[in-house]
CSV table of C-alpha atoms in Angstrom, one decimal:
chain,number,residue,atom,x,y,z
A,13,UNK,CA,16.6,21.5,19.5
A,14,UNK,CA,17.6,18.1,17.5
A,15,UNK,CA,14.6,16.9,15.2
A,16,UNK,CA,12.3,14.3,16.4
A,17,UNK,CA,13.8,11.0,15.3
A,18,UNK,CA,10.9,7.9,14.6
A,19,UNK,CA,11.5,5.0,13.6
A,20,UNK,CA,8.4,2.9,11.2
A,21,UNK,CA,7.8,-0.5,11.0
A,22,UNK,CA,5.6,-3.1,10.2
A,23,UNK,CA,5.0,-5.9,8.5
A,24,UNK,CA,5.5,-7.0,5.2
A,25,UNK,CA,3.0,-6.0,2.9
A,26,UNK,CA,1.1,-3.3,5.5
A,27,UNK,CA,2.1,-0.3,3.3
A,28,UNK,CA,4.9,1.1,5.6
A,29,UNK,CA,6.6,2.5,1.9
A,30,UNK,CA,3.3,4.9,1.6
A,31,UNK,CA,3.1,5.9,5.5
A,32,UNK,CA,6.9,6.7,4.7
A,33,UNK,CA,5.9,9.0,1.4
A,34,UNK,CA,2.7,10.5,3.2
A,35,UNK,CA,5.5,12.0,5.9
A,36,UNK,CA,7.9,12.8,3.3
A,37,UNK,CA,5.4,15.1,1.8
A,38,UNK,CA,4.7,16.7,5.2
A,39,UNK,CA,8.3,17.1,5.1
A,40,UNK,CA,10.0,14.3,7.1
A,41,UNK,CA,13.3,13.5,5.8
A,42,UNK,CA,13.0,9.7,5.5
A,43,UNK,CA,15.8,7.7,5.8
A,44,UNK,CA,15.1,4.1,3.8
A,45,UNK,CA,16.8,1.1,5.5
A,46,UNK,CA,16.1,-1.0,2.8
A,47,UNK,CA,17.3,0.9,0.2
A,48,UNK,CA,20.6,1.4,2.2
A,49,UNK,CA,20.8,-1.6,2.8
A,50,UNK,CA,20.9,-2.6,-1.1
A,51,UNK,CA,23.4,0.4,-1.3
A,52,UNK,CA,25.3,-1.5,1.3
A,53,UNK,CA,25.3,-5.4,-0.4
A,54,UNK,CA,25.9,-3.6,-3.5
A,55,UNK,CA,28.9,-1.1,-2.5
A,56,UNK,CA,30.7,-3.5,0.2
A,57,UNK,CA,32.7,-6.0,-1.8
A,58,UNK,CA,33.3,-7.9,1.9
A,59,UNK,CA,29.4,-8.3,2.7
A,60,UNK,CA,28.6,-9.8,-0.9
A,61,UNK,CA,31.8,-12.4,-0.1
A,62,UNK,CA,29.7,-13.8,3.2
A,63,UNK,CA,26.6,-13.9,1.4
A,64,UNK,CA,28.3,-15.7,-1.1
A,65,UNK,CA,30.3,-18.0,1.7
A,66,UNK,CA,27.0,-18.8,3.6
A,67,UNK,CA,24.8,-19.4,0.3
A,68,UNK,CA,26.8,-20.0,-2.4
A,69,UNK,CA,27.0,-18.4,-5.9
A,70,UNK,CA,24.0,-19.2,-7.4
A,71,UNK,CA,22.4,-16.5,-6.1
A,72,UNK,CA,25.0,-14.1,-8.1
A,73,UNK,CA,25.1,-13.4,-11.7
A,74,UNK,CA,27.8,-13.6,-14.0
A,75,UNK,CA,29.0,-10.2,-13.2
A,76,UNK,CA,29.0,-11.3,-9.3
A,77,UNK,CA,25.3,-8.7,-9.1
A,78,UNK,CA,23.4,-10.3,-6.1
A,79,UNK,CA,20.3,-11.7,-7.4
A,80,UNK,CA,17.5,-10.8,-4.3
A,81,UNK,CA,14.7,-11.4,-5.6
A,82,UNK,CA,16.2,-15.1,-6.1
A,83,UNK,CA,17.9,-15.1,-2.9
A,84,UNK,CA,14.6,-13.7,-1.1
A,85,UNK,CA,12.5,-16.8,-1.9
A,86,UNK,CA,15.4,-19.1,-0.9
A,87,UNK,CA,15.6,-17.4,2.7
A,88,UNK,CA,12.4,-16.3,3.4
A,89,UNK,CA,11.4,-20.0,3.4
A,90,UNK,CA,13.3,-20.9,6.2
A,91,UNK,CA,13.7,-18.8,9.4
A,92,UNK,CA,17.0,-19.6,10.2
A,93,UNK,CA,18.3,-18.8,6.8
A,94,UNK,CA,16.5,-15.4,7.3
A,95,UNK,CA,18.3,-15.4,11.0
A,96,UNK,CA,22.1,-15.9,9.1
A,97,UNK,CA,21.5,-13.4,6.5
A,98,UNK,CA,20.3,-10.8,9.3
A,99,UNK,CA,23.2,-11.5,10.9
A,100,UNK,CA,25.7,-10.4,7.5
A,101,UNK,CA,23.8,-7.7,6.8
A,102,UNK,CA,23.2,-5.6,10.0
A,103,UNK,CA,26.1,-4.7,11.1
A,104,UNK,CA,26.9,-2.7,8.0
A,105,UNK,CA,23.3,-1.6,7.6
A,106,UNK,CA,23.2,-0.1,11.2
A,107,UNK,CA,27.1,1.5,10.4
A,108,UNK,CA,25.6,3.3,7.5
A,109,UNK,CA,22.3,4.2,8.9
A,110,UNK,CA,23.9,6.2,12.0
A,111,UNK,CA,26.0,7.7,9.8
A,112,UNK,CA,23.1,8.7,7.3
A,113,UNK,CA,21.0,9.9,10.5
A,114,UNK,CA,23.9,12.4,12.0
A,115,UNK,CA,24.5,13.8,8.7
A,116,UNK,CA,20.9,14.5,8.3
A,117,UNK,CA,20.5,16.3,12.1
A,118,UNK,CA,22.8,18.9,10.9
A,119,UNK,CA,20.2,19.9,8.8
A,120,UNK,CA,17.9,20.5,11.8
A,121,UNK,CA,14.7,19.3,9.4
A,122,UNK,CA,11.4,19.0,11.3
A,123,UNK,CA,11.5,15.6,11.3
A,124,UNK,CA,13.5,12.1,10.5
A,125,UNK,CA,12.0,9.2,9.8
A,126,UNK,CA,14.0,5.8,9.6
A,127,UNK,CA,12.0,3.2,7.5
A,128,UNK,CA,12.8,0.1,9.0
A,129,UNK,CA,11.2,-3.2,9.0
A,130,UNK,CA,13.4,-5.1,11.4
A,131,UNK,CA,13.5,-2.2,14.0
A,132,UNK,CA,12.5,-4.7,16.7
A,133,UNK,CA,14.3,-7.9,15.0
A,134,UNK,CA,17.7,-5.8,15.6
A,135,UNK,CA,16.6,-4.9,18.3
A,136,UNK,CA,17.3,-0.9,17.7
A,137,UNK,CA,13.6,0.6,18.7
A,138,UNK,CA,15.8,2.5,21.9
A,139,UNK,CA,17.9,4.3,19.0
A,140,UNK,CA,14.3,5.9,18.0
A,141,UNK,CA,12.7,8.7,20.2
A,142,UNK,CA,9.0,6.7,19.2
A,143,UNK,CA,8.2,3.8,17.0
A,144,UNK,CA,5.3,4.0,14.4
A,145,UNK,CA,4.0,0.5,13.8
A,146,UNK,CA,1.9,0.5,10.4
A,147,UNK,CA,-0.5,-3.0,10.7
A,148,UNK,CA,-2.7,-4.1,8.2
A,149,UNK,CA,-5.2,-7.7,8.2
A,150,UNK,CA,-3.4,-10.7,7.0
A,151,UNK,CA,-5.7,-11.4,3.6
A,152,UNK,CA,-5.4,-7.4,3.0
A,153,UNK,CA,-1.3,-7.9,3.0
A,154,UNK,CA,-1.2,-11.1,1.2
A,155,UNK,CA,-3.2,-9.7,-1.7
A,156,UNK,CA,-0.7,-6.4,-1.8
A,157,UNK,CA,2.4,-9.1,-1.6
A,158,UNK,CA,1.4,-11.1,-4.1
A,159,UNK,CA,0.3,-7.8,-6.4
A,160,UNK,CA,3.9,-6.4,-5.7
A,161,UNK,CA,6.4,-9.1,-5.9
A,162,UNK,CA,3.9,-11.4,-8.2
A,163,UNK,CA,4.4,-13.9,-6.3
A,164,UNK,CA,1.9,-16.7,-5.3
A,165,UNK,CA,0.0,-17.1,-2.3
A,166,UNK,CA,2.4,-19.7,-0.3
A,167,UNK,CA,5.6,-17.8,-1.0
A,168,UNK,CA,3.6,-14.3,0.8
A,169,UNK,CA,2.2,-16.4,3.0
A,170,UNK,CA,6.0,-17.6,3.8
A,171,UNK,CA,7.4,-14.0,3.6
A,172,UNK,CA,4.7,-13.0,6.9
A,173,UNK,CA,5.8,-16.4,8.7
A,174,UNK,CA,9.6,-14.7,8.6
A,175,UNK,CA,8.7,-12.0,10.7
A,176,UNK,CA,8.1,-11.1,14.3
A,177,UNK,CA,4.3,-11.7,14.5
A,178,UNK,CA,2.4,-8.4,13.8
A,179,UNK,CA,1.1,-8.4,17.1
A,180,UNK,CA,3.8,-8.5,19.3
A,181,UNK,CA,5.5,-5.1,16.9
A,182,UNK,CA,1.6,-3.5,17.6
A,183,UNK,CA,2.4,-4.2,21.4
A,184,UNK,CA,6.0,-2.6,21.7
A,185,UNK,CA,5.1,0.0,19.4
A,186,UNK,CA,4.4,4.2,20.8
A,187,UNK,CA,1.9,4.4,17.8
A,188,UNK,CA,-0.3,1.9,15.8
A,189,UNK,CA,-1.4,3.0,12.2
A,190,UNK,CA,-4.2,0.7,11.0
A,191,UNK,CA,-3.6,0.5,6.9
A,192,UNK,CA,-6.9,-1.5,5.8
A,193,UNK,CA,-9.0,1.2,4.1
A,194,UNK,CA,-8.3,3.7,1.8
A,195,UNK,CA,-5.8,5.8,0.8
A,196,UNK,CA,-7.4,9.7,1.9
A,197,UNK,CA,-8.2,7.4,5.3
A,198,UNK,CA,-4.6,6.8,5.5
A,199,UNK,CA,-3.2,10.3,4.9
A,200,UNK,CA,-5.9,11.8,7.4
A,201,UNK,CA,-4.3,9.6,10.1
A,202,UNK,CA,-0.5,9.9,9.3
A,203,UNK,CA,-1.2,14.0,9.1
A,204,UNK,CA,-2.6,14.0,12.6
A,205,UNK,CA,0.4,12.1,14.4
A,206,UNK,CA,2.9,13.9,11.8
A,207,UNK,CA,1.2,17.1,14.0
A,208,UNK,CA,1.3,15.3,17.4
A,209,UNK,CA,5.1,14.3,16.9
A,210,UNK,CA,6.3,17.6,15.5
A,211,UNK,CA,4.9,19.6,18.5
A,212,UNK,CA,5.4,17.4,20.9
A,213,UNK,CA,8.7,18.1,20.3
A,214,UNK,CA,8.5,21.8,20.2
A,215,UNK,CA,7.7,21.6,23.9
Protein backbone atom coordinates (compact mmCIF):
# COMPACT_ATOMS: atom_id res chain seq x y z
CA UNK A 1 0.00 0.00 0.00
CA UNK A 2 1.72 3.49 -1.27
CA UNK A 3 1.47 6.27 1.54
CA UNK A 4 -1.24 8.79 1.59
CA UNK A 5 0.02 11.65 -0.53
CA UNK A 6 -1.70 15.45 0.69
CA UNK A 7 -0.95 18.26 -0.60
CA UNK A 8 -1.24 21.82 1.96
CA UNK A 9 -2.03 25.04 0.98
CA UNK A 10 -3.10 28.33 1.88
CA UNK A 11 -2.62 31.63 1.96
CA UNK A 12 0.08 33.69 2.70
CA UNK A 13 0.52 34.38 6.10
CA UNK A 14 -2.16 31.54 7.47
CA UNK A 15 0.59 29.47 9.11
CA UNK A 16 0.70 26.60 6.53
CA UNK A 17 4.89 26.28 7.67
CA UNK A 18 3.44 25.23 11.38
CA UNK A 19 0.43 22.86 10.00
CA UNK A 20 3.46 21.38 7.95
CA UNK A 21 5.77 20.95 11.31
CA UNK A 22 2.72 19.81 13.55
CA UNK A 23 2.53 16.62 10.74
CA UNK A 24 6.12 16.27 10.62
CA UNK A 25 6.20 15.52 14.23
CA UNK A 26 3.32 13.00 13.75
CA UNK A 27 5.61 11.68 11.36
CA UNK A 28 4.70 12.93 7.85
CA UNK A 29 7.49 13.28 5.63
CA UNK A 30 7.02 16.83 4.32
CA UNK A 31 8.16 17.72 1.13
CA UNK A 32 8.69 21.83 1.06
CA UNK A 33 7.95 23.31 -2.38
CA UNK A 34 9.33 26.43 -1.48
CA UNK A 35 12.35 25.42 -0.18
CA UNK A 36 12.82 23.31 -3.45
CA UNK A 37 12.01 25.69 -5.26
CA UNK A 38 14.97 28.04 -3.89
CA UNK A 39 17.15 24.76 -4.29
CA UNK A 40 16.01 24.94 -7.84
CA UNK A 41 16.63 29.07 -8.72
CA UNK A 42 19.74 28.54 -6.88
CA UNK A 43 21.13 25.09 -8.55
CA UNK A 44 19.76 25.72 -12.20
CA UNK A 45 22.16 28.08 -13.86
CA UNK A 46 19.34 28.23 -17.01
CA UNK A 47 16.27 29.32 -14.63
CA UNK A 48 18.39 32.23 -12.89
CA UNK A 49 19.22 33.34 -16.90
CA UNK A 50 15.19 33.88 -17.55
CA UNK A 51 14.73 35.51 -14.41
CA UNK A 52 17.45 37.59 -15.19
CA UNK A 53 16.05 38.05 -19.11
CA UNK A 54 12.47 38.86 -17.93
CA UNK A 55 13.68 41.30 -14.91
CA UNK A 56 16.92 42.31 -15.37
CA UNK A 57 19.97 42.20 -13.13
CA UNK A 58 19.24 44.29 -10.49
CA UNK A 59 17.70 41.80 -8.69
CA UNK A 60 21.11 39.78 -8.63
CA UNK A 61 24.18 40.52 -6.58
CA UNK A 62 27.59 40.80 -7.60
CA UNK A 63 28.19 37.20 -7.40
CA UNK A 64 24.96 36.68 -9.84
CA UNK A 65 22.97 35.32 -6.00
CA UNK A 66 19.19 36.11 -6.72
CA UNK A 67 18.22 38.63 -4.35
CA UNK A 68 14.20 37.44 -3.40
CA UNK A 69 13.44 39.24 -0.84
CA UNK A 70 14.14 42.23 -3.42
CA UNK A 71 12.66 40.54 -6.27
CA UNK A 72 9.52 39.57 -4.02
CA UNK A 73 8.34 43.14 -3.43
CA UNK A 74 8.98 44.04 -7.12
CA UNK A 75 6.53 41.06 -8.33
CA UNK A 76 4.20 40.70 -5.73
CA UNK A 77 3.06 44.27 -6.68
CA UNK A 78 1.90 43.49 -9.85
CA UNK A 79 -0.07 40.22 -10.81
CA UNK A 80 1.16 39.78 -14.05
CA UNK A 81 4.77 40.00 -12.94
CA UNK A 82 3.85 37.29 -10.32
CA UNK A 83 1.98 35.38 -13.49
CA UNK A 84 5.68 35.59 -15.63
CA UNK A 85 7.72 34.52 -12.83
CA UNK A 86 5.24 31.43 -12.09
CA UNK A 87 5.61 30.70 -15.38
CA UNK A 88 9.96 30.28 -15.14
CA UNK A 89 9.76 28.71 -12.09
CA UNK A 90 7.29 25.77 -12.33
CA UNK A 91 8.24 23.77 -14.59
CA UNK A 92 11.51 22.98 -12.80
CA UNK A 93 9.80 23.14 -9.45
CA UNK A 94 7.09 20.45 -10.45
CA UNK A 95 10.35 18.29 -12.32
CA UNK A 96 12.05 18.25 -8.99
CA UNK A 97 9.09 17.85 -6.72
CA UNK A 98 7.92 14.44 -8.61
CA UNK A 99 11.20 13.33 -8.44
CA UNK A 100 11.51 14.26 -4.59
CA UNK A 101 7.91 12.50 -4.03
CA UNK A 102 8.91 8.91 -5.85
CA UNK A 103 12.11 8.84 -4.07
CA UNK A 104 10.26 9.37 -0.87
CA UNK A 105 7.36 6.40 -1.57
CA UNK A 106 10.07 3.96 -1.58
CA UNK A 107 10.34 4.51 1.80
CA UNK A 108 6.73 3.49 2.40
CA UNK A 109 6.49 6.41 5.35
CA UNK A 110 2.98 6.79 6.83
CA UNK A 111 2.50 9.81 5.18
CA UNK A 112 3.72 12.66 2.58
CA UNK A 113 2.91 15.90 2.72
CA UNK A 114 3.77 18.43 -0.20
CA UNK A 115 3.84 22.06 1.24
CA UNK A 116 2.67 23.97 -1.48
CA UNK A 117 1.17 27.39 -1.76
CA UNK A 118 0.35 27.47 -5.42
CA UNK A 119 -1.23 23.86 -5.51
CA UNK A 120 -4.31 25.39 -7.16
CA UNK A 121 -2.39 28.33 -9.05
CA UNK A 122 -0.44 25.31 -11.03
CA UNK A 123 -3.12 23.81 -11.15
CA UNK A 124 -1.57 20.30 -9.57
CA UNK A 125 -4.46 19.63 -6.63
CA UNK A 126 -5.34 16.11 -9.02
CA UNK A 127 -1.45 15.00 -8.39
CA UNK A 128 -2.61 15.00 -4.48
CA UNK A 129 -4.86 12.13 -3.05
CA UNK A 130 -6.59 15.24 -0.69
CA UNK A 131 -5.81 18.86 -0.34
CA UNK A 132 -5.49 20.54 3.23
CA UNK A 133 -6.37 24.19 2.89
CA UNK A 134 -4.97 26.07 6.18
CA UNK A 135 -7.17 29.70 6.28
CA UNK A 136 -6.71 32.19 8.68
CA UNK A 137 -8.79 36.08 8.93
CA UNK A 138 -7.23 38.72 6.87
CA UNK A 139 -6.06 41.20 9.97
CA UNK A 140 -4.77 37.89 11.77
CA UNK A 141 -2.43 37.16 8.45
CA UNK A 142 -1.39 40.65 7.87
CA UNK A 143 -0.09 41.13 11.35
CA UNK A 144 1.99 37.55 11.01
CA UNK A 145 3.30 38.97 7.42
CA UNK A 146 4.35 41.96 8.48
CA UNK A 147 6.00 40.27 11.88
CA UNK A 148 7.78 37.80 9.49
CA UNK A 149 9.04 39.55 6.53
CA UNK A 150 8.96 43.18 8.49
CA UNK A 151 7.37 44.54 6.05
CA UNK A 152 4.65 47.25 6.21
CA UNK A 153 1.09 46.96 6.01
CA UNK A 154 0.60 47.88 2.09
CA UNK A 155 3.36 45.55 0.80
CA UNK A 156 1.25 42.31 3.02
CA UNK A 157 -1.58 43.69 2.07
CA UNK A 158 -0.16 43.44 -1.76
CA UNK A 159 1.42 39.97 -1.04
CA UNK A 160 -2.61 38.58 -0.26
CA UNK A 161 -3.92 40.56 -3.38
CA UNK A 162 -1.32 38.08 -5.49
CA UNK A 163 -2.99 35.14 -4.64
CA UNK A 164 -6.09 33.08 -5.50
CA UNK A 165 -8.58 34.59 -3.07
CA UNK A 166 -8.69 32.52 0.20
CA UNK A 167 -12.09 31.58 -0.49
CA UNK A 168 -12.20 30.04 -3.62
CA UNK A 169 -8.79 27.48 -2.17
CA UNK A 170 -11.38 26.88 1.08
CA UNK A 171 -14.03 25.82 -1.70
CA UNK A 172 -11.79 23.39 -3.81
CA UNK A 173 -10.12 22.13 -0.84
CA UNK A 174 -10.99 18.13 0.84
CA UNK A 175 -10.13 19.74 4.27
CA UNK A 176 -10.26 23.35 5.79
CA UNK A 177 -7.97 24.03 8.93
CA UNK A 178 -9.09 27.25 10.55
CA UNK A 179 -5.49 28.92 12.00
CA UNK A 180 -7.00 31.98 14.12
CA UNK A 181 -6.48 30.83 17.70
CA UNK A 182 -3.89 29.33 19.49
CA UNK A 183 -1.21 27.15 19.03
CA UNK A 184 -2.49 23.71 21.42
CA UNK A 185 -5.93 24.66 19.30
CA UNK A 186 -4.11 24.16 16.25
CA UNK A 187 -2.19 20.90 17.08
CA UNK A 188 -5.52 19.35 18.48
CA UNK A 189 -7.03 19.84 15.02
CA UNK A 190 -4.06 18.86 12.65
CA UNK A 191 -3.67 15.50 15.14
CA UNK A 192 -7.34 14.54 14.46
CA UNK A 193 -7.15 14.70 10.47
CA UNK A 194 -3.34 13.38 10.71
CA UNK A 195 -5.56 10.26 12.27
CA UNK A 196 -8.53 10.46 9.74
CA UNK A 197 -5.98 10.48 6.68
CA UNK A 198 -3.67 7.82 7.99
CA UNK A 199 -6.50 5.31 8.44
CA UNK A 200 -8.44 6.19 5.89
CA UNK A 201 -5.86 4.91 4.03
CA UNK A 202 -5.34 1.73 5.84
CA UNK A 203 -8.76 0.71 4.64
Amino acid sequence: MSSPLIGLTGGIGCGKTEVARIFERLGAIVIDADRLGRHVVESDAAVRSEIRRAFGEAFFDFQGRLQRQLLGTFVFSNPERVKQLNAIVHPHLLQAMRARIDETQKNNPPMILVDAALIYEAEIADTFDKVIVVTADEKIRMTRIMARDQIQSEDAMLRIRAQMPIEEKERRADYVLTNNTSLVDLNRKVEALFDTLVNNNKR
